Amino acid sequence: MRTAGFSPRWLMVLHRGLKPAVLLLLLAACTIAGEAPPGVVGNPDAPATGVAGTTEGAAPPAPAKVDPAGAVSPALPNPGQLKLTLDAGGGADGMSNAVSLLLVITVLAVAPAFLMMMTCFTRVIIVLGFVRRALGTQTLPPNQVVVGLALFLSLFIMAPTIKRIEAEAWTPLQKQEITQTQALSAAKQAVKDFMLKHTRKNDLALFIRLAKEERPKTAADISFLTLVPAFVTSELKTAFQMGFVIFLPFLVIDLVISAILMSLGMMMLPPVVVSLPFKILLFVLVDGWVLVVQGLAASYA
């Protein structure tokens, strides 16, 4: 009788061939781990020879050390053993490593929101988007270029605030002159002063009323959570005003090209196809990117 194309004779030969291979693999694994394989007995009194298949090659476990006071220290692990230790204790500030790692991951996750909400990034990226839409180039410049330009332009505009944070918070913290709480407070105050300088009073008063807070007597009395949405609202309003000014010359070009095509009877030709080269030419002749960047930087001066 044959089973799946193999005769009983071939099955017996295959079984006899696999058994020594399994034993060799087991022997090699036990030799690497520094332990004797099951079924192999060596002479414990014989000197270590390091021959595979015996127990003389394995290092004996280190004996426990006893100090003069009578305390027994734990025995060291064998060289072939792997020891894993998990330390969940707190650091110097009383915070465990796991909690510190969780806080760092959380900060990295919300960092883009802080970047957009508390810096000039919102105004810059919206204005650059208006420039691209006004030109009529749907994907030029690409999104990566626009975001990269907005990011580095934001760093350039925020340079005074960044230098203040470095001087008042980061450097003293590195020199251990102030604590982490004091450093965070100094950095928060620097960002708060920047937002207060570029927030409209009407927007700030609106959110103070919505929060049902008392009228602040000084700038220090303004809540940070109330200031952030007021600052973002002011940035959106300013960005849309700048976008409207950017759109006007390109709109005039579209109207002129459309009127010329209508007078020539070319009604089937889209005006955008003809006006796009003229808008790009106008933008290049007046050095449009320099004007846009200069206007953005001057709006925060």
PDB file of C-alpha atoms in Angstrom:
ATOM      1  CA  MET A   1       0.000   0.000   0.000  1.00  0.00           C
ATOM      2  CA  ARG A   2       1.370   3.456  -0.964  1.00  0.00           C
ATOM      3  CA  THR A   3       0.565   6.746   0.707  1.00  0.00           C
ATOM      4  CA  ALA A   4       0.846  10.050  -1.220  1.00  0.00           C
ATOM      5  CA  GLY A   5       3.353   8.506  -3.661  1.00  0.00           C
ATOM      6  CA  PHE A   6       5.738   7.123  -0.996  1.00  0.00           C
ATOM      7  CA  SER A   7       6.171   3.464  -0.142  1.00  0.00           C
ATOM      8  CA  PRO A   8       6.597   2.275   3.483  1.00  0.00           C
ATOM      9  CA  ARG A   9      10.249   1.578   2.687  1.00  0.00           C
ATOM     10  CA  TRP A  10      10.863   5.200   1.670  1.00  0.00           C
ATOM     11  CA  LEU A  11       9.047   6.421   4.794  1.00  0.00           C
ATOM     12  CA  MET A  12      11.339   4.337   7.016  1.00  0.00           C
ATOM     13  CA  VAL A  13      14.452   5.641   5.234  1.00  0.00           C
ATOM     14  CA  LEU A  14      13.231   9.218   5.589  1.00  0.00           C
ATOM     15  CA  HIS A  15      12.539   8.682   9.296  1.00  0.00           C
ATOM     16  CA  ARG A  16      16.006   7.211   9.877  1.00  0.00           C
ATOM     17  CA  GLY A  17      17.606  10.159   8.021  1.00  0.00           C
ATOM     18  CA  LEU A  18      15.716  12.856   9.911  1.00  0.00           C
ATOM     19  CA  LYS A  19      16.357  11.473  13.392  1.00  0.00           C
ATOM     20  CA  PRO A  20      20.164  12.058  13.346  1.00  0.00           C
ATOM     21  CA  ALA A  21      19.644  15.556  11.891  1.00  0.00           C
ATOM     22  CA  VAL A  22      17.262  16.501  14.721  1.00  0.00           C
ATOM     23  CA  LEU A  23      19.723  15.140  17.297  1.00  0.00           C
ATOM     24  CA  LEU A  24      22.575  17.132  15.754  1.00  0.00           C
ATOM     25  CA  LEU A  25      20.535  20.340  15.806  1.00  0.00           C
ATOM     26  CA  LEU A  26      19.575  19.743  19.443  1.00  0.00           C
ATOM     27  CA  LEU A  27      23.197  19.051  20.337  1.00  0.00           C
ATOM     28  CA  ALA A  28      24.408  22.230  18.613  1.00  0.00           C
ATOM     29  CA  ALA A  29      21.761  24.367  20.337  1.00  0.00           C
ATOM     30  CA  CYS A  30      22.646  22.992  23.754  1.00  0.00           C
ATOM     31  CA  THR A  31      26.362  23.481  23.117  1.00  0.00           C
ATOM     32  CA  ILE A  32      25.850  27.152  22.167  1.00  0.00           C
ATOM     33  CA  ALA A  33      23.722  27.749  25.282  1.00  0.00           C
ATOM     34  CA  GLY A  34      26.447  26.237  27.449  1.00  0.00           C
ATOM     35  CA  GLU A  35      24.274  23.387  28.726  1.00  0.00           C
ATOM     36  CA  ALA A  36      24.487  19.645  28.295  1.00  0.00           C
ATOM     37  CA  PRO A  37      21.971  18.140  25.881  1.00  0.00           C
ATOM     38  CA  PRO A  38      19.480  15.666  27.256  1.00  0.00           C
ATOM     39  CA  GLY A  39      20.724  12.116  27.210  1.00  0.00           C
ATOM     40  CA  VAL A  40      24.462  13.085  27.219  1.00  0.00           C
ATOM     41  CA  VAL A  41      26.247  12.559  30.523  1.00  0.00           C
ATOM     42  CA  GLY A  42      29.765  13.737  31.184  1.00  0.00           C
ATOM     43  CA  ASN A  43      32.260  13.230  33.936  1.00  0.00           C
ATOM     44  CA  PRO A  44      31.924  16.105  36.409  1.00  0.00           C
ATOM     45  CA  ASP A  45      35.387  15.467  37.884  1.00  0.00           C
ATOM     46  CA  ALA A  46      37.195  15.532  34.532  1.00  0.00           C
ATOM     47  CA  PRO A  47      38.925  18.752  33.393  1.00  0.00           C
ATOM     48  CA  ALA A  48      37.172  20.951  30.856  1.00  0.00           C
ATOM     49  CA  THR A  49      38.134  19.948  27.326  1.00  0.00           C
ATOM     50  CA  GLY A  50      35.548  21.938  25.304  1.00  0.00           C
ATOM     51  CA  VAL A  51      34.581  18.884  23.200  1.00  0.00           C
ATOM     52  CA  ALA A  52      31.025  19.004  21.885  1.00  0.00           C
ATOM     53  CA  GLY A  53      28.781  16.303  23.298  1.00  0.00           C
ATOM     54  CA  THR A  54      30.158  16.487  26.832  1.00  0.00           C
ATOM     55  CA  THR A  55      29.470  18.705  29.776  1.00  0.00           C
ATOM     56  CA  GLU A  56      33.120  19.655  30.361  1.00  0.00           C
ATOM     57  CA  GLY A  57      32.922  22.583  27.867  1.00  0.00           C
ATOM     58  CA  ALA A  58      30.129  24.362  29.779  1.00  0.00           C
ATOM     59  CA  ALA A  59      31.206  26.873  32.414  1.00  0.00           C
ATOM     60  CA  PRO A  60      30.020  25.960  35.921  1.00  0.00           C
ATOM     61  CA  PRO A  61      27.705  28.428  37.618  1.00  0.00           C
ATOM     62  CA  ALA A  62      29.493  31.071  39.649  1.00  0.00           C
ATOM     63  CA  PRO A  63      29.237  30.402  43.366  1.00  0.00           C
ATOM     64  CA  ALA A  64      27.547  32.896  45.617  1.00  0.00           C
ATOM     65  CA  LYS A  65      29.910  35.308  47.353  1.00  0.00           C
ATOM     66  CA  VAL A  66      29.812  35.691  51.103  1.00  0.00           C
ATOM     67  CA  ASP A  67      31.146  38.914  52.607  1.00  0.00           C
ATOM     68  CA  PRO A  68      32.619  39.111  56.125  1.00  0.00           C
ATOM     69  CA  ALA A  69      29.336  40.459  57.510  1.00  0.00           C
ATOM     70  CA  GLY A  70      27.584  37.251  56.517  1.00  0.00           C
ATOM     71  CA  ALA A  71      25.479  38.667  53.673  1.00  0.00           C
ATOM     72  CA  VAL A  72      25.254  36.434  50.643  1.00  0.00           C
ATOM     73  CA  SER A  73      25.420  38.182  47.257  1.00  0.00           C
ATOM     74  CA  PRO A  74      23.602  36.614  44.337  1.00  0.00           C
ATOM     75  CA  ALA A  75      25.560  34.388  42.025  1.00  0.00           C
ATOM     76  CA  LEU A  76      26.645  35.834  38.683  1.00  0.00           C
ATOM     77  CA  PRO A  77      25.009  34.357  35.582  1.00  0.00           C
ATOM     78  CA  ASN A  78      26.905  32.051  33.281  1.00  0.00           C
ATOM     79  CA  PRO A  79      28.590  33.598  30.237  1.00  0.00           C
ATOM     80  CA  GLY A  80      26.217  31.765  27.920  1.00  0.00           C
ATOM     81  CA  GLN A  81      23.064  33.042  29.628  1.00  0.00           C
ATOM     82  CA  LEU A  82      21.147  36.224  28.795  1.00  0.00           C
ATOM     83  CA  LYS A  83      19.861  38.336  31.653  1.00  0.00           C
ATOM     84  CA  LEU A  84      17.186  41.007  31.061  1.00  0.00           C
ATOM     85  CA  THR A  85      16.482  43.611  33.726  1.00  0.00           C
ATOM     86  CA  LEU A  86      13.617  46.093  33.629  1.00  0.00           C
ATOM     87  CA  ASP A  87      14.074  49.228  35.710  1.00  0.00           C
ATOM     88  CA  ALA A  88      10.814  51.063  36.332  1.00  0.00           C
ATOM     89  CA  GLY A  89      12.205  53.265  39.047  1.00  0.00           C
ATOM     90  CA  GLY A  90      11.979  57.016  39.019  1.00  0.00           C
ATOM     91  CA  GLY A  91      14.703  59.375  37.905  1.00  0.00           C
ATOM     92  CA  ALA A  92      16.253  62.252  39.754  1.00  0.00           C
ATOM     93  CA  ASP A  93      13.094  64.344  39.381  1.00  0.00           C
ATOM     94  CA  GLY A  94      10.864  61.592  40.776  1.00  0.00           C
ATOM     95  CA  MET A  95       9.356  60.699  37.384  1.00  0.00           C
ATOM     96  CA  SER A  96       9.606  57.172  36.055  1.00  0.00           C
ATOM     97  CA  ASN A  97      11.221  56.447  32.711  1.00  0.00           C
ATOM     98  CA  ALA A  98       7.980  55.128  31.241  1.00  0.00           C
ATOM     99  CA  VAL A  99       6.088  58.309  32.122  1.00  0.00           C
ATOM    100  CA  SER A 100       8.900  60.481  30.728  1.00  0.00           C
ATOM    101  CA  LEU A 101       8.854  58.532  27.448  1.00  0.00           C
ATOM    102  CA  LEU A 102       5.067  58.883  27.227  1.00  0.00           C
ATOM    103  CA  LEU A 103       5.293  62.640  27.753  1.00  0.00           C
ATOM    104  CA  VAL A 104       7.975  62.998  25.065  1.00  0.00           C
ATOM    105  CA  ILE A 105       5.887  61.032  22.531  1.00  0.00           C
ATOM    106  CA  THR A 106       2.836  63.149  23.370  1.00  0.00           C
ATOM    107  CA  VAL A 107       4.756  66.390  22.866  1.00  0.00           C
ATOM    108  CA  LEU A 108       6.076  65.186  19.509  1.00  0.00           C
ATOM    109  CA  ALA A 109       2.534  64.264  18.438  1.00  0.00           C
ATOM    110  CA  VAL A 110       1.062  67.699  19.230  1.00  0.00           C
ATOM    111  CA  ALA A 111       4.117  69.693  18.080  1.00  0.00           C
ATOM    112  CA  PRO A 112       2.605  70.462  14.626  1.00  0.00           C
ATOM    113  CA  ALA A 113      -0.499  71.913  16.304  1.00  0.00           C
ATOM    114  CA  PHE A 114       1.661  74.157  18.498  1.00  0.00           C
ATOM    115  CA  LEU A 115       3.656  75.189  15.424  1.00  0.00           C
ATOM    116  CA  MET A 116       0.542  76.225  13.516  1.00  0.00           C
ATOM    117  CA  MET A 117      -1.416  77.785  16.361  1.00  0.00           C
ATOM    118  CA  MET A 118       1.209  79.802  18.242  1.00  0.00           C
ATOM    119  CA  THR A 119       3.568  80.994  15.483  1.00  0.00           C
ATOM    120  CA  CYS A 120       3.345  82.865  12.204  1.00  0.00           C
ATOM    121  CA  PHE A 121       3.132  79.614  10.242  1.00  0.00           C
ATOM    122  CA  THR A 122      -0.638  79.947   9.731  1.00  0.00           C
ATOM    123  CA  ARG A 123      -0.431  83.342   8.036  1.00  0.00           C
ATOM    124  CA  VAL A 124       2.554  82.368   5.895  1.00  0.00           C
ATOM    125  CA  ILE A 125       1.107  79.104   4.555  1.00  0.00           C
ATOM    126  CA  ILE A 126      -2.269  80.704   3.746  1.00  0.00           C
ATOM    127  CA  VAL A 127      -0.694  83.615   1.872  1.00  0.00           C
ATOM    128  CA  LEU A 128       1.526  81.284  -0.147  1.00  0.00           C
ATOM    129  CA  GLY A 129      -1.546  79.214  -0.982  1.00  0.00           C
ATOM    130  CA  PHE A 130      -3.324  82.347  -2.214  1.00  0.00           C
ATOM    131  CA  VAL A 131      -0.349  83.145  -4.447  1.00  0.00           C
ATOM    132  CA  ARG A 132      -0.511  79.731  -6.066  1.00  0.00           C
ATOM    133  CA  ARG A 133      -4.260  79.950  -6.598  1.00  0.00           C
ATOM    134  CA  ALA A 134      -4.033  83.478  -8.005  1.00  0.00           C
ATOM    135  CA  LEU A 135      -1.410  82.413 -10.528  1.00  0.00           C
ATOM    136  CA  GLY A 136      -3.638  79.553 -11.649  1.00  0.00           C
ATOM    137  CA  THR A 137      -0.927  76.905 -11.269  1.00  0.00           C
ATOM    138  CA  GLN A 138      -2.699  74.124  -9.443  1.00  0.00           C
ATOM    139  CA  THR A 139       0.306  72.091  -8.304  1.00  0.00           C
ATOM    140  CA  LEU A 140       3.193  74.507  -8.896  1.00  0.00           C
ATOM    141  CA  PRO A 141       5.033  75.077  -6.645  1.00  0.00           C
ATOM    142  CA  PRO A 142       4.464  71.605  -5.150  1.00  0.00           C
ATOM    143  CA  ASN A 143       3.035  71.244  -1.672  1.00  0.00           C
ATOM    144  CA  GLN A 144       6.409  70.141  -0.294  1.00  0.00           C
ATOM    145  CA  VAL A 145       8.055  73.327  -1.550  1.00  0.00           C
ATOM    146  CA  VAL A 146       5.280  75.554  -0.201  1.00  0.00           C
ATOM    147  CA  VAL A 147       5.331  73.915   3.233  1.00  0.00           C
ATOM    148  CA  GLY A 148       9.133  73.989   3.369  1.00  0.00           C
ATOM    149  CA  LEU A 149       9.244  77.669   2.417  1.00  0.00           C
ATOM    150  CA  ALA A 150       6.551  78.456   4.987  1.00  0.00           C
ATOM    151  CA  LEU A 151       8.449  76.550   7.677  1.00  0.00           C
ATOM    152  CA  PHE A 152      11.800  78.265   7.146  1.00  0.00           C
ATOM    153  CA  LEU A 153      10.174  81.655   6.652  1.00  0.00           C
ATOM    154  CA  SER A 154       8.373  81.109   9.968  1.00  0.00           C
ATOM    155  CA  LEU A 155      11.704  80.309  11.628  1.00  0.00           C
ATOM    156  CA  PHE A 156      13.150  83.508  10.160  1.00  0.00           C
ATOM    157  CA  ILE A 157      10.256  85.627  11.429  1.00  0.00           C
ATOM    158  CA  MET A 158      10.234  83.930  14.832  1.00  0.00           C
ATOM    159  CA  ALA A 159      14.021  84.324  15.255  1.00  0.00           C
ATOM    160  CA  PRO A 160      13.759  87.084  17.934  1.00  0.00           C
ATOM    161  CA  THR A 161      11.323  84.992  19.973  1.00  0.00           C
ATOM    162  CA  ILE A 162      13.476  81.882  19.573  1.00  0.00           C
ATOM    163  CA  LYS A 163      16.566  83.790  20.717  1.00  0.00           C
ATOM    164  CA  ARG A 164      14.675  85.076  23.741  1.00  0.00           C
ATOM    165  CA  ILE A 165      13.575  81.550  24.660  1.00  0.00           C
ATOM    166  CA  GLU A 166      17.151  80.358  24.301  1.00  0.00           C
ATOM    167  CA  ALA A 167      18.526  83.169  26.468  1.00  0.00           C
ATOM    168  CA  GLU A 168      15.859  83.104  29.187  1.00  0.00           C
ATOM    169  CA  ALA A 169      14.873  79.436  29.321  1.00  0.00           C
ATOM    170  CA  TRP A 170      17.137  76.979  27.495  1.00  0.00           C
ATOM    171  CA  THR A 171      20.598  78.268  28.440  1.00  0.00           C
ATOM    172  CA  PRO A 172      19.835  78.739  32.178  1.00  0.00           C
ATOM    173  CA  LEU A 173      18.232  75.299  32.247  1.00  0.00           C
ATOM    174  CA  GLN A 174      21.332  73.707  30.718  1.00  0.00           C
ATOM    175  CA  LYS A 175      23.489  75.468  33.297  1.00  0.00           C
ATOM    176  CA  GLN A 176      21.106  74.233  36.032  1.00  0.00           C
ATOM    177  CA  GLU A 177      20.443  77.791  37.140  1.00  0.00           C
ATOM    178  CA  ILE A 178      16.658  77.343  36.957  1.00  0.00           C
ATOM    179  CA  THR A 179      14.286  74.410  37.189  1.00  0.00           C
ATOM    180  CA  GLN A 180      12.216  72.898  34.395  1.00  0.00           C
ATOM    181  CA  THR A 181       9.091  74.653  35.657  1.00  0.00           C
ATOM    182  CA  GLN A 182      10.803  78.028  35.564  1.00  0.00           C
ATOM    183  CA  ALA A 183      12.189  77.324  32.082  1.00  0.00           C
ATOM    184  CA  LEU A 184       8.737  76.407  30.760  1.00  0.00           C
ATOM    185  CA  SER A 185       7.285  79.544  32.335  1.00  0.00           C
ATOM    186  CA  ALA A 186       9.920  81.740  30.674  1.00  0.00           C
ATOM    187  CA  ALA A 187       9.377  80.121  27.261  1.00  0.00           C
ATOM    188  CA  LYS A 188       5.620  80.444  27.653  1.00  0.00           C
ATOM    189  CA  GLN A 189       5.945  84.138  28.452  1.00  0.00           C
ATOM    190  CA  ALA A 190       8.058  84.765  25.354  1.00  0.00           C
ATOM    191  CA  VAL A 191       5.503  83.086  23.074  1.00  0.00           C
ATOM    192  CA  LYS A 192       2.677  84.875  24.874  1.00  0.00           C
ATOM    193  CA  ASP A 193       4.261  88.288  24.262  1.00  0.00           C
ATOM    194  CA  PHE A 194       4.613  87.464  20.552  1.00  0.00           C
ATOM    195  CA  MET A 195       0.967  86.482  20.255  1.00  0.00           C
ATOM    196  CA  LEU A 196      -0.223  89.524  22.219  1.00  0.00           C
ATOM    197  CA  LYS A 197       1.693  91.819  19.867  1.00  0.00           C
ATOM    198  CA  HIS A 198      -0.083  90.430  16.789  1.00  0.00           C
ATOM    199  CA  THR A 199      -3.589  89.843  18.187  1.00  0.00           C
ATOM    200  CA  ARG A 200      -6.404  92.265  17.514  1.00  0.00           C
ATOM    201  CA  LYS A 201      -8.150  93.720  20.525  1.00  0.00           C
ATOM    202  CA  ASN A 202     -11.587  92.904  19.122  1.00  0.00           C
ATOM    203  CA  ASP A 203     -10.722  89.206  18.715  1.00  0.00           C
ATOM    204  CA  LEU A 204      -9.229  89.059  22.181  1.00  0.00           C
ATOM    205  CA  ALA A 205     -12.270  90.755  23.720  1.00  0.00           C
ATOM    206  CA  LEU A 206     -14.556  88.304  21.905  1.00  0.00           C
ATOM    207  CA  PHE A 207     -12.908  85.229  23.409  1.00  0.00           C
ATOM    208  CA  ILE A 208     -12.737  86.829  26.854  1.00  0.00           C
ATOM    209  CA  ARG A 209     -16.502  87.302  26.692  1.00  0.00           C
ATOM    210  CA  LEU A 210     -17.038  83.763  25.419  1.00  0.00           C
ATOM    211  CA  ALA A 211     -14.930  82.388  28.280  1.00  0.00           C
ATOM    212  CA  LYS A 212     -16.904  84.551  30.763  1.00  0.00           C
ATOM    213  CA  GLU A 213     -13.722  85.817  32.317  1.00  0.00           C
ATOM    214  CA  GLU A 214     -13.205  89.092  34.088  1.00  0.00           C
ATOM    215  CA  ARG A 215     -11.726  91.946  32.120  1.00  0.00           C
ATOM    216  CA  PRO A 216      -7.945  91.671  32.524  1.00  0.00           C
ATOM    217  CA  LYS A 217      -6.209  94.684  33.955  1.00  0.00           C
ATOM    218  CA  THR A 218      -2.806  93.870  32.481  1.00  0.00           C
ATOM    219  CA  ALA A 219      -1.461  91.616  29.753  1.00  0.00           C
ATOM    220  CA  ALA A 220      -0.219  89.163  32.374  1.00  0.00           C
ATOM    221  CA  ASP A 221      -3.812  88.538  33.479  1.00  0.00           C
ATOM    222  CA  ILE A 222      -4.852  87.197  30.069  1.00  0.00           C
ATOM    223  CA  SER A 223      -5.289  83.442  30.066  1.00  0.00           C
ATOM    224  CA  PHE A 224      -3.083  81.505  27.666  1.00  0.00           C
ATOM    225  CA  LEU A 225      -6.005  79.344  26.524  1.00  0.00           C
ATOM    226  CA  THR A 226      -7.975  82.478  25.692  1.00  0.00           C
ATOM    227  CA  LEU A 227      -5.096  84.127  23.865  1.00  0.00           C
ATOM    228  CA  VAL A 228      -4.338  81.249  21.471  1.00  0.00           C
ATOM    229  CA  PRO A 229      -7.732  81.154  19.628  1.00  0.00           C
ATOM    230  CA  ALA A 230      -7.803  84.963  19.507  1.00  0.00           C
ATOM    231  CA  PHE A 231      -4.341  84.959  17.929  1.00  0.00           C
ATOM    232  CA  VAL A 232      -5.336  82.318  15.370  1.00  0.00           C
ATOM    233  CA  THR A 233      -8.463  84.279  14.422  1.00  0.00           C
ATOM    234  CA  SER A 234      -6.406  87.431  13.920  1.00  0.00           C
ATOM    235  CA  GLU A 235      -3.900  85.526  11.801  1.00  0.00           C
ATOM    236  CA  LEU A 236      -6.655  84.148   9.567  1.00  0.00           C
ATOM    237  CA  LYS A 237      -8.157  87.592   9.065  1.00  0.00           C
ATOM    238  CA  THR A 238      -4.804  89.147   8.182  1.00  0.00           C
ATOM    239  CA  ALA A 239      -3.905  86.286   5.841  1.00  0.00           C
ATOM    240  CA  PHE A 240      -7.182  86.621   3.912  1.00  0.00           C
ATOM    241  CA  GLN A 241      -6.705  90.377   3.599  1.00  0.00           C
ATOM    242  CA  MET A 242      -3.245  89.829   2.117  1.00  0.00           C
ATOM    243  CA  GLY A 243      -4.654  87.141  -0.179  1.00  0.00           C
ATOM    244  CA  PHE A 244      -7.292  89.574  -1.494  1.00  0.00           C
ATOM    245  CA  VAL A 245      -4.610  92.130  -2.343  1.00  0.00           C
ATOM    246  CA  ILE A 246      -2.578  89.461  -4.137  1.00  0.00           C
ATOM    247  CA  PHE A 247      -5.596  88.306  -6.155  1.00  0.00           C
ATOM    248  CA  LEU A 248      -6.482  91.764  -7.548  1.00  0.00           C
ATOM    249  CA  PRO A 249      -3.786  92.187 -10.260  1.00  0.00           C
ATOM    250  CA  PHE A 250      -4.274  88.635 -11.508  1.00  0.00           C
ATOM    251  CA  LEU A 251      -8.038  89.147 -11.599  1.00  0.00           C
ATOM    252  CA  VAL A 252      -7.535  92.228 -13.775  1.00  0.00           C
ATOM    253  CA  ILE A 253      -5.443  90.181 -16.215  1.00  0.00           C
ATOM    254  CA  ASP A 254      -8.192  87.518 -16.402  1.00  0.00           C
ATOM    255  CA  LEU A 255     -10.828  90.186 -17.127  1.00  0.00           C
ATOM    256  CA  VAL A 256      -8.753  91.829 -19.846  1.00  0.00           C
ATOM    257  CA  ILE A 257      -7.952  88.536 -21.557  1.00  0.00           C
ATOM    258  CA  SER A 258     -11.601  87.452 -21.346  1.00  0.00           C
ATOM    259  CA  ALA A 259     -12.800  90.742 -22.908  1.00  0.00           C
ATOM    260  CA  ILE A 260     -10.261  90.455 -25.730  1.00  0.00           C
ATOM    261  CA  LEU A 261     -11.294  86.881 -26.523  1.00  0.00           C
ATOM    262  CA  MET A 262     -14.970  87.861 -26.519  1.00  0.00           C
ATOM    263  CA  SER A 263     -14.317  90.728 -28.901  1.00  0.00           C
ATOM    264  CA  LEU A 264     -12.447  88.387 -31.236  1.00  0.00           C
ATOM    265  CA  GLY A 265     -15.269  85.867 -31.157  1.00  0.00           C
ATOM    266  CA  MET A 266     -13.163  83.131 -29.566  1.00  0.00           C
ATOM    267  CA  MET A 267     -15.827  81.931 -27.179  1.00  0.00           C
ATOM    268  CA  MET A 268     -14.709  78.316 -27.184  1.00  0.00           C
ATOM    269  CA  LEU A 269     -11.188  79.177 -25.985  1.00  0.00           C
ATOM    270  CA  PRO A 270     -10.942  79.248 -22.161  1.00  0.00           C
ATOM    271  CA  PRO A 271      -9.529  82.585 -20.949  1.00  0.00           C
ATOM    272  CA  VAL A 272      -7.396  80.782 -18.357  1.00  0.00           C
ATOM    273  CA  VAL A 273      -5.317  79.130 -21.073  1.00  0.00           C
ATOM    274  CA  VAL A 274      -4.342  82.537 -22.490  1.00  0.00           C
ATOM    275  CA  SER A 275      -4.099  84.473 -19.251  1.00  0.00           C
ATOM    276  CA  LEU A 276      -1.836  81.969 -17.445  1.00  0.00           C
ATOM    277  CA  PRO A 277       1.350  82.845 -19.383  1.00  0.00           C
ATOM    278  CA  PHE A 278       0.669  86.572 -18.929  1.00  0.00           C
ATOM    279  CA  LYS A 279       0.148  86.168 -15.181  1.00  0.00           C
ATOM    280  CA  ILE A 280       3.367  84.186 -14.828  1.00  0.00           C
ATOM    281  CA  LEU A 281       5.200  86.814 -16.899  1.00  0.00           C
ATOM    282  CA  LEU A 282       3.838  89.640 -14.747  1.00  0.00           C
ATOM    283  CA  PHE A 283       4.731  87.797 -11.546  1.00  0.00           C
ATOM    284  CA  VAL A 284       8.296  87.221 -12.724  1.00  0.00           C
ATOM    285  CA  LEU A 285       8.807  90.779 -14.015  1.00  0.00           C
ATOM    286  CA  VAL A 286       7.770  92.402 -10.729  1.00  0.00           C
ATOM    287  CA  ASP A 287       9.807  89.805  -8.757  1.00  0.00           C
ATOM    288  CA  GLY A 288       6.658  88.529  -7.085  1.00  0.00           C
ATOM    289  CA  TRP A 289       8.229  86.052  -4.656  1.00  0.00           C
ATOM    290  CA  VAL A 290      10.440  88.755  -3.171  1.00  0.00           C
ATOM    291  CA  LEU A 291       7.434  91.048  -2.768  1.00  0.00           C
ATOM    292  CA  VAL A 292       5.391  88.305  -1.086  1.00  0.00           C
ATOM    293  CA  VAL A 293       8.165  87.321   1.320  1.00  0.00           C
ATOM    294  CA  GLN A 294       8.934  90.967   2.054  1.00  0.00           C
ATOM    295  CA  GLY A 295       5.278  91.670   2.776  1.00  0.00           C
ATOM    296  CA  LEU A 296       5.023  88.684   5.114  1.00  0.00           C
ATOM    297  CA  ALA A 297       8.157  89.639   7.016  1.00  0.00           C
ATOM    298  CA  ALA A 298       7.135  93.291   7.201  1.00  0.00           C
ATOM    299  CA  SER A 299       3.716  92.378   8.601  1.00  0.00           C
ATOM    300  CA  TYR A 300       5.462  91.101  11.757  1.00  0.00           C
ATOM    301  CA  ALA A 301       7.981  93.935  12.037  1.00  0.00           C
TER     302      ALA A 301
END
